[in-house]
Structure formats: C-alpha cells, structure tokens
Coordinates of N, CA and C in Angstrom, one line a residue:
M1353 N -4.9 -22.2 5.6 CA -4.4 -21.1 4.7 C -2.9 -21.3 4.5
P1354 N -2.4 -20.9 3.3 CA -1.0 -21.1 3.0 C -0.1 -20.3 4.0
L1355 N 1.0 -20.8 4.3 CA 2.0 -20.0 5.1 C 2.5 -18.8 4.3
I1356 N 2.8 -19.1 3.0 CA 3.3 -18.1 2.1 C 2.4 -18.0 0.8
E1357 N 2.0 -16.8 0.5 CA 1.2 -16.7 -0.7 C 1.8 -15.5 -1.6
V1358 N 2.2 -15.8 -2.7 CA 2.8 -14.8 -3.6 C 1.9 -14.7 -4.9
A1359 N 1.6 -13.4 -5.2 CA 0.7 -13.2 -6.3 C 1.2 -12.0 -7.2
K1360 N 1.5 -12.4 -8.4 CA 1.9 -11.4 -9.4 C 3.1 -10.5 -8.9
L1361 N 4.0 -11.2 -8.2 CA 5.1 -10.4 -7.6 C 6.2 -10.0 -8.6
T1362 N 6.6 -8.7 -8.5 CA 7.6 -8.2 -9.4 C 8.7 -7.6 -8.6
K1363 N 9.9 -7.6 -9.2 CA 11.0 -6.9 -8.6 C 11.8 -6.2 -9.7
V1364 N 12.0 -4.9 -9.5 CA 12.8 -4.1 -10.4 C 13.9 -3.4 -9.6
Y1365 N 15.1 -3.6 -10.0 CA 16.2 -2.8 -9.3 C 16.4 -1.5 -10.1
D1366 N 16.4 -0.4 -9.3 CA 16.5 0.9 -9.9 C 17.6 1.7 -9.2
D1367 N 18.7 1.9 -9.9 CA 19.9 2.7 -9.3 C 19.8 4.2 -9.7
G1368 N 18.6 4.6 -10.2 CA 18.5 6.0 -10.5 C 18.7 6.3 -12.0
A1369 N 19.6 5.5 -12.6 CA 19.9 5.7 -14.0 C 19.3 4.5 -14.9
V1370 N 19.4 3.3 -14.3 CA 19.0 2.1 -15.1 C 18.0 1.3 -14.2
K1371 N 16.9 0.9 -14.8 CA 16.0 0.0 -14.2 C 16.2 -1.5 -14.7
T1372 N 16.4 -2.4 -13.8 CA 16.7 -3.8 -14.2 C 15.6 -4.7 -13.6
P1373 N 14.6 -5.1 -14.5 CA 13.6 -6.0 -14.0 C 14.2 -7.4 -13.7
V1374 N 13.8 -8.0 -12.6 CA 14.3 -9.4 -12.3 C 13.2 -10.4 -12.1
L1375 N 12.1 -10.0 -11.5 CA 11.0 -10.9 -11.4 C 9.8 -10.2 -12.1
H1376 N 9.0 -11.1 -12.8 CA 8.0 -10.5 -13.8 C 6.6 -11.0 -13.5
G1377 N 6.2 -10.9 -12.2 CA 4.8 -11.2 -11.9 C 4.6 -12.7 -11.6
I1378 N 5.3 -13.2 -10.7 CA 5.2 -14.7 -10.4 C 4.2 -14.9 -9.3
S1379 N 3.6 -16.1 -9.3 CA 2.5 -16.4 -8.3 C 2.7 -17.9 -7.9
F1380 N 2.6 -18.2 -6.5 CA 2.6 -19.5 -6.0 C 2.2 -19.5 -4.5
T1381 N 2.0 -20.6 -3.9 CA 1.7 -20.7 -2.5 C 2.6 -21.8 -1.9
I1382 N 3.0 -21.7 -0.6 CA 3.7 -22.7 0.1 C 3.0 -22.9 1.4
E1383 N 2.7 -24.2 1.6 CA 2.0 -24.6 2.9 C 2.9 -24.8 4.0
R1384 N 2.5 -24.7 5.2 CA 3.3 -25.1 6.4 C 3.8 -26.5 6.2
G1385 N 5.0 -26.8 6.5 CA 5.6 -28.1 6.5 C 6.0 -28.6 5.2
E1386 N 6.0 -27.8 4.1 CA 6.5 -28.2 2.8 C 8.0 -28.1 2.8
F1387 N 8.6 -28.9 1.9 CA 10.0 -28.8 1.5 C 10.0 -28.4 0.0
V1388 N 10.3 -27.2 -0.3 CA 10.3 -26.7 -1.6 C 11.7 -26.3 -2.1
A1389 N 12.1 -26.8 -3.3 CA 13.3 -26.3 -3.9 C 13.0 -25.3 -5.0
I1390 N 13.6 -24.2 -5.0 CA 13.5 -23.2 -6.1 C 14.7 -23.3 -6.9
M1391 N 14.6 -23.8 -8.2 CA 15.7 -24.0 -9.0 C 15.8 -23.0 -10.2
G1392 N 17.0 -22.8 -10.7 CA 17.1 -21.9 -11.8 C 18.6 -21.6 -12.1
P1393 N 18.9 -21.3 -13.3 CA 20.3 -20.9 -13.6 C 20.7 -19.6 -13.0
S1394 N 22.0 -19.3 -13.0 CA 22.4 -18.0 -12.5 C 21.7 -16.8 -13.2
G1395 N 21.2 -15.9 -12.5 CA 20.5 -14.7 -13.1 C 19.0 -15.0 -13.3
S1396 N 18.5 -16.1 -12.9 CA 17.1 -16.4 -13.1 C 16.2 -15.7 -12.2
G1397 N 16.7 -15.2 -11.1 CA 15.8 -14.5 -10.1 C 15.6 -15.3 -8.8
K1398 N 16.1 -16.5 -8.7 CA 15.8 -17.3 -7.6 C 16.3 -16.7 -6.2
S1399 N 17.5 -16.2 -6.2 CA 18.1 -15.6 -5.0 C 17.3 -14.3 -4.7
T1400 N 17.0 -13.5 -5.7 CA 16.1 -12.3 -5.4 C 14.8 -12.8 -4.7
L1401 N 14.2 -13.8 -5.2 CA 13.0 -14.3 -4.7 C 13.2 -14.7 -3.2
L1402 N 14.3 -15.4 -2.9 CA 14.6 -15.7 -1.5 C 14.6 -14.5 -0.6
H1403 N 15.3 -13.5 -1.1 CA 15.4 -12.3 -0.3 C 14.1 -11.6 0.0
L1404 N 13.2 -11.7 -1.0 CA 11.9 -11.1 -0.8 C 11.1 -11.9 0.2
L1405 N 11.1 -13.3 0.0 CA 10.4 -14.1 1.0 C 10.9 -14.1 2.4
G1406 N 12.2 -13.8 2.5 CA 12.8 -13.7 3.8 C 12.8 -12.3 4.4
F1407 N 12.1 -11.4 3.9 CA 12.0 -10.0 4.4 C 13.4 -9.3 4.4
L1408 N 14.2 -9.7 3.5 CA 15.6 -9.1 3.4 C 15.6 -8.0 2.3
D1409 N 14.5 -7.9 1.5 CA 14.4 -6.9 0.5 C 12.9 -6.7 0.3
D1410 N 12.6 -5.6 -0.4 CA 11.2 -5.3 -0.7 C 10.9 -5.5 -2.1
Y1411 N 9.6 -5.9 -2.4 CA 9.2 -6.2 -3.8 C 8.7 -4.9 -4.4
T1412 N 8.6 -4.9 -5.7 CA 8.2 -3.6 -6.4 C 6.7 -3.6 -6.6
D1413 N 6.1 -4.7 -7.0 CA 4.7 -4.7 -7.1 C 4.2 -6.1 -6.9
G1414 N 2.8 -6.2 -6.8 CA 2.2 -7.5 -6.5 C 2.0 -7.7 -5.1
S1415 N 1.8 -8.9 -4.6 CA 1.5 -9.2 -3.2 C 2.3 -10.3 -2.7
Y1416 N 2.7 -10.2 -1.4 CA 3.4 -11.3 -0.7 C 2.7 -11.3 0.7
R1417 N 2.0 -12.4 1.0 CA 1.4 -12.6 2.2 C 2.1 -13.7 3.0
F1418 N 2.5 -13.4 4.3 CA 3.2 -14.3 5.1 C 2.3 -14.5 6.4
A1419 N 1.9 -15.7 6.7 CA 1.0 -16.0 7.8 C -0.3 -15.2 7.7
D1420 N -0.8 -15.1 6.4 CA -2.1 -14.5 6.1 C -2.1 -13.0 6.3
E1421 N -0.9 -12.3 6.4 CA -0.8 -10.9 6.5 C 0.1 -10.4 5.3
E1422 N -0.3 -9.3 4.7 CA 0.5 -8.7 3.6 C 1.8 -8.2 4.2
A1423 N 2.9 -8.6 3.6 CA 4.3 -8.3 4.1 C 4.5 -6.9 4.4
R1424 N 4.0 -6.0 3.6 CA 4.2 -4.5 3.8 C 3.4 -4.0 4.9
T1425 N 2.5 -4.7 5.5 CA 1.7 -4.2 6.6 C 2.4 -4.4 8.0
Y1426 N 3.5 -5.2 8.0 CA 4.2 -5.5 9.2 C 5.1 -4.2 9.5
T1427 N 5.1 -3.9 10.7 CA 6.0 -2.8 11.2 C 7.5 -3.2 11.1
G1428 N 8.4 -2.3 11.3 CA 9.8 -2.6 11.3 C 10.1 -3.6 12.5
D1429 N 9.5 -3.3 13.6 CA 9.8 -4.2 14.8 C 9.2 -5.6 14.5
E1430 N 8.0 -5.6 13.9 CA 7.4 -6.9 13.6 C 8.3 -7.7 12.6
V1431 N 8.8 -7.0 11.6 CA 9.7 -7.7 10.6 C 10.9 -8.3 11.3
A1432 N 11.5 -7.5 12.2 CA 12.7 -7.9 13.0 C 12.4 -9.2 13.8
H1433 N 11.2 -9.2 14.4 CA 10.7 -10.3 15.2 C 10.6 -11.6 14.3
I1434 N 9.9 -11.4 13.1 CA 9.7 -12.5 12.2 C 11.1 -13.1 11.8
R1435 N 12.0 -12.2 11.4 CA 13.3 -12.7 10.9 C 14.1 -13.4 12.0
N1436 N 13.9 -13.0 13.2 CA 14.7 -13.6 14.3 C 14.0 -14.9 14.9
Q1437 N 12.6 -14.8 14.9 CA 11.9 -15.9 15.6 C 11.2 -16.9 14.7
K1438 N 10.8 -16.4 13.5 CA 10.0 -17.3 12.6 C 10.9 -17.9 11.4
L1439 N 12.0 -17.2 11.1 CA 12.8 -17.6 9.9 C 14.2 -17.9 10.3
G1440 N 14.8 -18.9 9.7 CA 16.2 -19.2 9.8 C 16.9 -19.2 8.5
F1441 N 18.1 -18.7 8.4 CA 18.8 -18.5 7.1 C 20.1 -19.3 7.1
I1442 N 20.3 -20.0 6.0 CA 21.6 -20.7 5.8 C 22.1 -20.3 4.4
F1443 N 23.2 -19.5 4.4 CA 23.8 -19.0 3.2 C 25.0 -19.7 2.8
Q1444 N 25.3 -19.7 1.5 CA 26.5 -20.4 1.0 C 27.8 -19.7 1.6
S1445 N 27.7 -18.4 1.9 CA 28.9 -17.7 2.5 C 29.0 -18.0 4.0
L1446 N 28.1 -18.6 4.6 CA 28.1 -19.0 6.0 C 28.0 -17.9 7.0
N1447 N 28.8 -16.8 6.8 CA 28.8 -15.7 7.8 C 29.0 -16.1 9.2
L1448 N 29.9 -17.1 9.4 CA 30.3 -17.5 10.7 C 31.4 -16.6 11.3
H1449 N 31.5 -16.5 12.6 CA 32.5 -15.6 13.2 C 33.8 -16.5 13.5
S1450 N 34.9 -16.1 12.8 CA 36.1 -16.9 13.0 C 36.7 -16.6 14.4
N1451 N 37.5 -17.5 14.9 CA 38.2 -17.4 16.2 C 37.2 -17.4 17.3
T1452 N 36.0 -18.0 17.1 CA 35.1 -18.2 18.2 C 34.6 -19.6 18.0
T1453 N 34.0 -20.2 19.1 CA 33.7 -21.6 19.1 C 32.4 -21.9 18.4
V1454 N 32.1 -23.1 18.1 CA 30.9 -23.6 17.5 C 29.7 -23.1 18.3
L1455 N 29.7 -23.3 19.6 CA 28.6 -22.9 20.5 C 28.4 -21.4 20.5
E1456 N 29.5 -20.7 20.5 CA 29.3 -19.2 20.5 C 28.7 -18.7 19.2
N1457 N 29.0 -19.3 18.1 CA 28.4 -19.0 16.8 C 26.9 -19.3 16.8
V1458 N 26.6 -20.5 17.3 CA 25.2 -20.9 17.3 C 24.3 -20.0 18.2
K1459 N 24.9 -19.5 19.3 CA 24.1 -18.7 20.3 C 23.8 -17.3 19.8
L1460 N 24.5 -16.9 18.7 CA 24.4 -15.5 18.3 C 22.9 -15.0 18.1
P1461 N 22.1 -15.7 17.4 CA 20.7 -15.3 17.2 C 19.9 -15.1 18.5
L1462 N 20.3 -15.8 19.5 CA 19.6 -15.6 20.8 C 19.9 -14.3 21.5
L1463 N 20.9 -13.6 21.1 CA 21.2 -12.3 21.6 C 20.1 -11.3 21.3
Y1464 N 19.4 -11.5 20.2 CA 18.3 -10.6 19.8 C 16.9 -11.2 20.0
S1465 N 16.8 -12.3 20.7 CA 15.6 -13.0 21.0 C 15.0 -12.7 22.3
A1466 N 13.8 -13.2 22.6 CA 13.2 -13.1 23.9 C 13.5 -14.2 24.8
V1467 N 14.4 -15.2 24.3 CA 14.7 -16.3 25.1 C 15.6 -15.9 26.3
P1468 N 15.3 -16.3 27.5 CA 16.1 -15.9 28.7 C 17.5 -16.4 28.5
E1469 N 18.5 -15.6 29.0 CA 19.9 -15.9 28.8 C 20.2 -17.3 29.5
T1470 N 19.5 -17.6 30.6 CA 19.7 -18.9 31.3 C 19.5 -20.1 30.4
E1471 N 18.8 -19.9 29.3 CA 18.5 -21.0 28.4 C 19.4 -21.1 27.2
W1472 N 20.2 -20.1 27.0 CA 21.0 -20.0 25.8 C 21.9 -21.2 25.6
N1473 N 22.7 -21.6 26.6 CA 23.6 -22.7 26.4 C 22.9 -24.0 26.1
E1474 N 21.8 -24.3 26.8 CA 21.1 -25.5 26.5 C 20.5 -25.5 25.1
R1475 N 19.9 -24.4 24.7 CA 19.4 -24.3 23.3 C 20.5 -24.5 22.3
A1476 N 21.6 -23.9 22.5 CA 22.7 -24.0 21.5 C 23.2 -25.4 21.5
R1477 N 23.4 -26.1 22.6 CA 23.9 -27.4 22.6 C 22.9 -28.4 21.9
K1478 N 21.6 -28.2 22.1 CA 20.6 -29.0 21.4 C 20.7 -28.8 19.9
A1479 N 20.8 -27.6 19.5 CA 20.9 -27.3 18.1 C 22.2 -28.0 17.5
V1480 N 23.3 -27.9 18.2 CA 24.5 -28.5 17.7 C 24.4 -30.0 17.7
E1481 N 23.7 -30.6 18.7 CA 23.5 -32.0 18.7 C 22.6 -32.5 17.5
S1482 N 21.7 -31.6 17.1 CA 20.8 -32.0 16.0 C 21.5 -32.1 14.7
V1483 N 22.6 -31.5 14.5 CA 23.4 -31.6 13.3 C 24.6 -32.5 13.5
G1484 N 24.7 -33.2 14.6 CA 25.7 -34.2 14.8 C 27.1 -33.7 15.1
L1485 N 27.1 -32.5 15.7 CA 28.4 -31.9 16.0 C 28.6 -31.7 17.5
E1486 N 28.0 -32.5 18.4 CA 28.1 -32.3 19.8 C 29.6 -32.5 20.3
H1487 N 30.4 -33.2 19.5 CA 31.8 -33.4 19.9 C 32.6 -32.2 19.4
R1488 N 32.0 -31.3 18.8 CA 32.8 -30.1 18.3 C 32.4 -28.8 18.9
G1489 N 31.5 -28.9 19.9 CA 30.9 -27.6 20.5 C 31.9 -26.6 20.9
D1490 N 33.0 -27.0 21.5 CA 34.0 -26.1 22.0 C 35.2 -25.8 21.1
F1491 N 35.1 -26.3 19.8 CA 36.1 -26.1 18.8 C 35.9 -24.7 18.2
D1492 N 37.1 -24.1 17.8 CA 37.0 -22.9 17.0 C 36.5 -23.3 15.6
V1493 N 35.6 -22.5 15.1 CA 35.0 -22.8 13.8 C 36.1 -22.8 12.7
S1494 N 37.2 -22.1 12.8 CA 38.2 -22.0 11.8 C 38.9 -23.4 11.7
K1495 N 38.8 -24.3 12.7 CA 39.5 -25.6 12.6 C 38.6 -26.7 12.1
L1496 N 37.4 -26.3 11.6 CA 36.4 -27.3 11.1 C 36.5 -27.4 9.6
S1497 N 36.1 -28.6 9.1 CA 36.0 -28.7 7.6 C 34.9 -27.9 7.1
G1498 N 34.8 -27.8 5.7 CA 33.8 -27.0 5.1 C 32.4 -27.6 5.4
G1499 N 32.3 -28.9 5.4 CA 31.0 -29.5 5.7 C 30.5 -29.3 7.1
E1500 N 31.5 -29.4 8.0 CA 31.2 -29.1 9.4 C 30.8 -27.7 9.7
R1501 N 31.4 -26.7 9.0 CA 31.0 -25.3 9.1 C 29.6 -25.1 8.6
Q1502 N 29.3 -25.8 7.5 CA 27.9 -25.6 7.0 C 26.9 -26.2 8.0
R1503 N 27.3 -27.2 8.7 CA 26.4 -27.8 9.7 C 26.2 -26.9 10.9
V1504 N 27.3 -26.1 11.2 CA 27.2 -25.1 12.3 C 26.2 -24.0 11.8
A1505 N 26.3 -23.6 10.6 CA 25.3 -22.6 10.1 C 23.9 -23.1 10.2
I1506 N 23.7 -24.4 9.9 CA 22.3 -25.0 10.1 C 21.9 -24.9 11.6
A1507 N 22.8 -25.3 12.5 CA 22.5 -25.3 13.9 C 22.1 -23.8 14.3
R1508 N 22.9 -22.9 13.8 CA 22.6 -21.5 14.2 C 21.2 -21.1 13.7
A1509 N 20.9 -21.5 12.5 CA 19.5 -21.2 11.9 C 18.4 -21.9 12.7
L1510 N 18.7 -23.0 13.4 CA 17.7 -23.7 14.2 C 17.5 -23.2 15.6
V1511 N 18.5 -22.5 16.1 CA 18.5 -22.3 17.6 C 17.3 -21.5 18.1
C1512 N 16.7 -20.7 17.3 CA 15.4 -20.0 17.8 C 14.2 -20.8 17.4
N1513 N 14.4 -22.0 16.9 CA 13.3 -22.9 16.5 C 12.3 -22.2 15.5
P1514 N 12.9 -21.8 14.3 CA 12.1 -21.1 13.3 C 11.1 -22.0 12.7
E1515 N 10.0 -21.3 12.1 CA 9.0 -22.1 11.4 C 9.5 -22.4 10.0
V1516 N 10.3 -21.5 9.4 CA 10.8 -21.6 8.0 C 12.3 -21.5 8.0
I1517 N 12.9 -22.4 7.3 CA 14.3 -22.4 7.1 C 14.6 -22.1 5.6
F1518 N 15.3 -21.0 5.3 CA 15.7 -20.7 4.0 C 17.2 -21.1 3.8
A1519 N 17.4 -21.9 2.8 CA 18.8 -22.4 2.5 C 19.2 -22.0 1.1
D1520 N 20.2 -21.1 1.0 CA 20.6 -20.5 -0.3 C 21.9 -21.2 -0.7
E1521 N 21.8 -22.2 -1.7 CA 22.9 -22.9 -2.2 C 23.7 -23.5 -1.1
P1522 N 23.1 -24.3 -0.1 CA 23.9 -24.7 1.0 C 25.0 -25.7 0.7
T1523 N 24.9 -26.4 -0.4 CA 26.0 -27.4 -0.8 C 26.9 -26.9 -1.8
G1524 N 26.8 -25.6 -2.2 CA 27.6 -25.1 -3.3 C 29.1 -25.2 -3.2
N1525 N 29.6 -25.1 -2.0 CA 31.0 -25.1 -1.8 C 31.5 -26.4 -1.2
L1526 N 30.7 -27.5 -1.2 CA 31.0 -28.7 -0.5 C 31.2 -29.9 -1.5
D1527 N 32.0 -30.8 -1.1 CA 32.2 -32.1 -1.8 C 30.9 -32.8 -1.7
S1528 N 30.7 -33.9 -2.6 CA 29.4 -34.6 -2.7 C 29.1 -35.3 -1.3
K1529 N 30.0 -35.8 -0.6 CA 29.7 -36.5 0.6 C 29.2 -35.5 1.7
S1530 N 29.9 -34.4 1.8 CA 29.5 -33.4 2.8 C 28.1 -32.8 2.4
G1531 N 27.9 -32.6 1.1 CA 26.7 -32.1 0.6 C 25.5 -33.0 0.9
D1532 N 25.7 -34.3 0.8 CA 24.7 -35.3 1.1 C 24.3 -35.2 2.6
I1533 N 25.4 -35.1 3.4 CA 25.1 -35.0 4.9 C 24.2 -33.8 5.2
V1534 N 24.6 -32.6 4.6 CA 23.9 -31.4 4.8 C 22.4 -31.5 4.4
M1535 N 22.2 -32.1 3.2 CA 20.9 -32.2 2.7 C 20.1 -33.3 3.5
G1536 N 20.8 -34.3 4.0 CA 20.1 -35.3 4.8 C 19.6 -34.6 6.1
I1537 N 20.3 -33.7 6.7 CA 19.9 -33.0 7.9 C 18.7 -32.1 7.6
L1538 N 18.7 -31.4 6.4 CA 17.5 -30.6 6.1 C 16.3 -31.5 5.8
Q1539 N 16.5 -32.6 5.2 CA 15.4 -33.5 4.9 C 14.8 -34.0 6.2
K1540 N 15.7 -34.3 7.2 CA 15.2 -34.8 8.5 C 14.4 -33.7 9.2
L1541 N 14.9 -32.5 9.2 CA 14.2 -31.4 9.8 C 12.8 -31.2 9.3
N1542 N 12.6 -31.5 8.0 CA 11.3 -31.5 7.4 C 10.5 -32.7 7.7
D1543 N 11.1 -33.9 7.6 CA 10.3 -35.1 7.7 C 9.9 -35.3 9.2
E1544 N 10.8 -35.1 10.1 CA 10.6 -35.5 11.5 C 10.2 -34.3 12.4
L1545 N 10.6 -33.1 12.1 CA 10.3 -32.0 13.0 C 9.3 -31.0 12.4
G1546 N 9.0 -31.2 11.1 CA 8.0 -30.4 10.5 C 8.4 -29.0 10.0
H1547 N 9.7 -28.6 10.0 CA 10.1 -27.3 9.6 C 9.7 -27.1 8.1
T1548 N 9.3 -26.0 7.7 CA 9.1 -25.6 6.3 C 10.5 -25.3 5.8
I1549 N 10.9 -25.9 4.7 CA 12.2 -25.7 4.1 C 12.0 -25.1 2.7
I1550 N 12.7 -24.0 2.5 CA 12.8 -23.4 1.1 C 14.2 -23.3 0.7
L1551 N 14.5 -24.1 -0.3 CA 15.9 -24.4 -0.7 C 16.1 -23.7 -2.1
I1552 N 17.2 -22.9 -2.2 CA 17.6 -22.3 -3.4 C 18.8 -23.0 -4.0
T1553 N 18.7 -23.5 -5.2 CA 19.8 -24.3 -5.7 C 19.7 -24.3 -7.3
H1554 N 20.9 -24.6 -7.9 CA 20.9 -24.8 -9.3 C 21.2 -26.3 -9.6
E1555 N 21.4 -27.1 -8.5 CA 21.8 -28.5 -8.7 C 20.6 -29.4 -8.6
T1556 N 20.4 -30.3 -9.6 CA 19.3 -31.2 -9.7 C 19.3 -32.2 -8.5
D1557 N 20.5 -32.8 -8.3 CA 20.6 -33.8 -7.2 C 20.2 -33.2 -5.8
T1558 N 20.6 -31.9 -5.6 CA 20.3 -31.3 -4.4 C 18.8 -31.0 -4.3
A1559 N 18.2 -30.5 -5.4 CA 16.8 -30.2 -5.4 C 15.9 -31.4 -5.1
E1560 N 16.4 -32.6 -5.5 CA 15.6 -33.8 -5.4 C 15.4 -34.3 -4.0
H1561 N 16.0 -33.6 -3.0 CA 15.7 -33.9 -1.6 C 14.4 -33.3 -1.2
A1562 N 13.9 -32.4 -2.0 CA 12.7 -31.7 -1.6 C 11.5 -32.5 -2.0
R1563 N 10.3 -32.0 -1.6 CA 9.0 -32.7 -2.0 C 8.4 -32.0 -3.2
R1564 N 9.0 -30.8 -3.6 CA 8.4 -30.0 -4.7 C 9.5 -29.2 -5.3
I1565 N 9.5 -29.0 -6.6 CA 10.5 -28.2 -7.2 C 9.8 -27.1 -8.1
I1566 N 10.1 -25.9 -7.8 CA 9.7 -24.7 -8.6 C 10.9 -24.3 -9.4
R1567 N 10.7 -24.3 -10.7 CA 11.8 -23.9 -11.6 C 11.5 -22.5 -12.1
V1568 N 12.6 -21.6 -11.9 CA 12.5 -20.2 -12.3 C 13.4 -20.0 -13.5
K1569 N 13.0 -19.3 -14.5 CA 13.8 -18.9 -15.6 C 13.4 -17.5 -16.1
D1570 N 14.4 -16.7 -16.2 CA 14.2 -15.3 -16.7 C 13.1 -14.6 -15.9
G1571 N 13.1 -14.8 -14.6 CA 12.2 -14.1 -13.7 C 10.7 -14.6 -13.7
L1572 N 10.5 -15.7 -14.3 CA 9.2 -16.3 -14.4 C 9.2 -17.8 -14.0
I1573 N 8.1 -18.3 -13.5 CA 8.0 -19.7 -13.1 C 7.9 -20.5 -14.4
E1574 N 8.8 -21.4 -14.6 CA 8.8 -22.3 -15.7 C 8.0 -23.6 -15.5
S1575 N 8.1 -24.1 -14.2 CA 7.3 -25.3 -13.9 C 7.3 -25.4 -12.3
D1576 N 6.3 -26.2 -11.9 CA 6.1 -26.3 -10.4 C 5.6 -27.8 -10.3
T1577 N 6.5 -28.7 -9.7 CA 6.3 -30.1 -9.8 C 6.5 -30.7 -8.4
K1578 N 5.5 -31.6 -8.1 CA 5.6 -32.4 -6.8 C 6.6 -33.6 -7.1
I1579 N 7.4 -33.9 -6.1 CA 8.3 -35.1 -6.2 C 7.7 -36.2 -5.4
A1580 N 7.5 -37.4 -6.1 CA 6.9 -38.5 -5.5 C 7.9 -39.0 -4.4
E1581 N 7.3 -39.5 -3.2 CA 8.1 -39.9 -2.1 C 9.2 -40.9 -2.4
Q1582 N 8.9 -41.8 -3.3 CA 9.9 -42.9 -3.6 C 11.0 -42.3 -4.5
R1583 N 10.9 -41.1 -5.0 CA 11.9 -40.6 -5.9 C 12.8 -39.5 -5.1
R1584 N 12.4 -39.2 -3.9 CA 13.2 -38.2 -3.2 C 14.7 -38.7 -3.0
A1585 N 15.6 -37.8 -3.2 CA 17.0 -38.2 -3.0 C 17.3 -38.9 -1.7
G1586 N 18.0 -40.0 -1.7 CA 18.3 -40.7 -0.5 C 17.3 -41.9 -0.3
N1587 N 16.2 -41.8 -1.1 CA 15.2 -42.9 -1.0 C 15.0 -43.6 -2.3
G1588 N 15.7 -43.2 -3.4 CA 15.4 -43.8 -4.7 C 16.5 -43.6 -5.7
S1589 N 16.2 -43.8 -6.9 CA 17.2 -43.9 -7.9 C 17.7 -42.6 -8.4
L1590 N 17.0 -41.5 -7.9 CA 17.5 -40.2 -8.4 C 18.7 -39.6 -7.7
L1591 N 19.1 -40.3 -6.6 CA 20.4 -39.8 -6.0 C 21.5 -40.5 -6.7
K1592 N 22.3 -39.6 -7.3 CA 23.4 -40.1 -8.1 C 24.7 -40.1 -7.4

C-alpha cells in the first residue's frame, strides 16, 4: 500500500472576509522509499501541499491517507508523535538556534521523543557524521558557512530516524557547490538508507536529483514524471 495517498485534495484559506483557493482537487500516491520532487513557480501551491503532507496544516476537502490511515482520524497526540518520530523537516529558513553548538541543535528533536536521554549524544553524533560534519560538532552554528548550517538542519531532521524527510527549498540560499553537497546527501539517504524524500523546489537542477518529478501549477498537477536512473543529477548529463 502507498505510504502517502492524496485524493481530490483541496485547500482554501479563509480569513473571514476573503476565501483564497490554493489547491484544487489534486490526487497522487507516494510509495515508501521514493524520492519525489514537487516543482512549481512561486504561488503554485507546492509549499501549501508540503504543509498538508507534513501535518503542519489541515486540508479543506478531499482525502489524505498516511500509512493507510486518514489524516483527520489521528488524535492530536498521534499527530505529534508522527511529526516527531516519522517525519523530518528541512526548511530554507533553517530555524537553527544561534549561540549553541552543532550537537546541541541536532539533539533538540530528541527532547520530545521516547529515546532515552542516555542515547542522545550518540544519536546526535551519528547524525552529524552522516552529513560529514563530525569535525564541527562542538562549533557554534553561527560560525558555520551557509552550506554547513544546511547540513546541520539535515542532521537534525535525521536524528529521530524518520521514515519521511520533507525538504522545502533546501538549496535556495546556497551557492551551487554547497547546493550540490546538500542534494548529494539527500540522494544518499534515499539510495543507501531508504528514506522517503519529498523535495519542494522551483529549480530544475535540484529536482533532477529525485527519481520522480511532480509539477504543480495554479494548484493543479501539471505532470508526474519518473526520472530514468542514468539521468539523475550527479549520474548523467542533466547536472549542469
């Protein structure tokens, strides 16, 4: 069964005076272990879709099933558990805590988990090692480069070993070299560790690291395309 199943999903923002439709009845499925890029221009609805899939917002109509359960049937405690244990989030804004170390930032999700405190340091160190920053563990994050800070955000998303990683424009503020490193890490997490990756981006080169690209325009799915293995960025001619 699909990990994620969306059917005729709609989202309308209503401030009491004006209703603003954003998603207009979209449908698709995502299997466990897929690497899917959701592409679209600004205002297309792709970030709204990420918020719905990540249980950060509620949909207006239609159906969203996660792990074969309708999203709205989960209790508040169950949603909190899913967000902490099943999902990892990497945002363009990073949301890192300044004036604290890399390891301290990475450990934060563990505060709300069932992982025993005696395992926190080891978990955090392994997550930091997985993104190639073991030599920066005790550094203040404010002293890191933009690319290194984004890798800290990835490590933090990984520390609870989530099934799904949502990455919202993770290379948007990075130079091309740092962006390639970040995308290479995400591709490795998918290829070697089997994490399901859902990437939100407007950049074609970034999207081509995925195995599948869903293009969204004006709140509708414009296309849904599999990427041949030899064409994935880093493996073929599409990496520019």
